[in-house]
């Protein structure tokens, strides 16, 4: 094959260059020899040889032509350029290290962020059978009473069933519910992984067929059946189950339950969300024991659809919209209009709100781009300085006959070599950085495989090449800007530094970017502080919540007795300080119940109806909720004693702003219901998130409620434990309740664990933006130092003259600092303006701090001015200790 | 006497590869042998610039249309013999066709009478 023969020849030439050159020489000599032998015999041998050589032509030219055609000439040129670049780099190690470090940090940090964004937004989940026909359903809901609109991606079980029926023949519909994390243990090994409950149609529509075994049947995925079967992911099958086909049919433990493995998902498939799922259970199963009791009216399921080849998205949307609106007709008092939308299978690419992680990563990407630009600006400044230093050298080389093309090739080689080296190191930075980002954004995700997709590698090396190319071009322009004669004549003897507008612009830009990054970091640090100091209304580190749900209906007194008995047992558990019983708990479940207040025409509301918790007297002590005025509940607050209530501060001030709440009457439900007298005002309590809109909340004593309404039924046991023993207490509580209540669904969690994911984006944002800011500060400080050092090297003669004429060391130092601060000051002003722009961009990610916070801006400016001033110190000291006599003679 | 006129050299340019491949299609040969063959068969109509022969051979080697190997000549001297490859034969056929078309086109133009 010609390709193979040609390649083999080229490789032979490449790896045996000297031998090949000798072969060519021998071949030409052979030709001359034979040609000479054909000539007249009467001529002397030398003359015949000479004539033969003349007939052949210039042997040197022929050898050069052969070299050129074989590619050796090009290789030699590249080799020479690399050698020249290496020699130049060796003579300026500080410059080379600076460039490599700056490129590595600038490109690496961006690549790390890009890796996360690539995964969240760009990369299609692996293992899908027909990604072009797959979609995710969203529901666009607009209220008729106001103009509020929302787009959600969760559906109720009833809606999913209705959609499946309506879309039969048009699209396959599958639902996913209840993602949890659990330890999966097989034969000898275990792994922590994400677990999801799915409908029977979910896996087939996404991936088609399993790698081994089968998927769930309709019967198995029926919540009322809750078969103990599971489908595992391919990677988990290899890691935990030995990767053998015989693992299908074996038993694994998922959390506290055992399941039979019936199938293995295709290789590369780990779900369609950010969390990588490796175990799928049928709808209704759990990991904590018992079964899920799905409520048909609570939106909890994510829905995926596979369109048939002949269907289009508008058709599916139309049918879906009609289906869920027909279902809603007559069921809800709210007159909202729902529209089903088919969006991207990747949730963060679809309509509706992006996940917090993607939102943070997106803004991080914008800000890290500033670091990239800063790095490029700094590299540009350094190359400009270097070009200025080498003008004389380049002029000499031009004068000696070097072509401009070859010189340009040399200079570009140097910049590309440095940039590519930096790009290679950037891959390591990106790999490590993306792991850090992933652990920060997805701490519980047992992700296998590298985040460094080929796209990320191309991004890294491409960015480095671009920086190298642009820096090389800058260097070329600067080096060749003056003619040979001027360059040869000019130099240090002229005194004064060489001004460069481009260099000044780059330096100011880089300073501005650094100040902007510092102030952005300051905003996030301040937000984190504000978030961390929010009083949530309970002691999250010490509170555990056990949710108890029975599948069968039980009478309320019986439930109360069961839970009280369980609570009594738990009080004796080591590490448990106090126990209370309630019908809900923060970050678990809270009911709303409208109230009537005598003297008010309408039911008071604030961001929805008031939230109600029905609790035993110990509740406030257990959760650490402070009673600000009056009292909490007492054991004497029972049926038969005056009905009482405790309200939160917001409710007290909102409903009774002038007269105080203590002693006031509230009636829940209708006006004719009995009055509950407010006996205490508690601090405000957060119910669902760290940052939430204020709402009215009130508490009623459990022992005074005779209602049999399910929402008033006690369903939670709230415990207070000492923080160091929390994990042990959780485990003991779970075991005790499962043993005592084997038919109930028990879930035990700590409020701290519930809250931790909510702190994560704030912490991560503060940490990452601070890291970016520190990197930018480092990059910018190197730029300031290099600029000042170069400028001083150009002014050695001038400064020597000044010192010889009596200038003191302090004067020299002031001169240096003043010049540097000229650049830095301009950059700081530009940086403040840029900070205001970035502040507006990230405002939605901040908490209780304005994007234009003056303290943050002033601090960022001060930090940079300090760093810039410190960067001037070493060159200033160096300039001030120069011996004027030696300096002036050394020219 | 060979005619080294410029006109006749221009006819040769672009066809050297084809001529070398044609020569080698008859059997392997070294560089001097190829030059002699072309010189002899063209009967002096055109001269192959010997200095361009070896770069052309290098070009054919790089494309994989010929291969080269050192072996003994009948006079017991080491020479580099070139052999055409299957790909080279294919290229020869294509170039021959293209050249034939070019020659016919030129002939048509030259034989046309101006009206």
PDB file of C-alpha atoms in Angstrom, chain A residues 23 25 101 312 428 486 636 675 805:
ATOM      1  CA  UNK A  23      23.359   6.980   1.099  1.00  0.00           C
ATOM      2  CA  UNK A  25      26.060  10.933  -1.329  1.00  0.00           C
ATOM      3  CA  UNK A 101       3.395  29.017  35.822  1.00  0.00           C
ATOM      4  CA  UNK A 312     -42.626  15.453  17.077  1.00  0.00           C
ATOM      5  CA  UNK A 428      -2.474  18.428  35.597  1.00  0.00           C
ATOM      6  CA  UNK A 486      17.932  52.622  15.276  1.00  0.00           C
ATOM      7  CA  UNK A 636     -50.647  20.871  81.873  1.00  0.00           C
ATOM      8  CA  UNK A 675     -59.863  30.355  70.491  1.00  0.00           C
ATOM      9  CA  UNK A 805      24.652  63.942  41.765  1.00  0.00           C
TER      10      UNK A 805
END
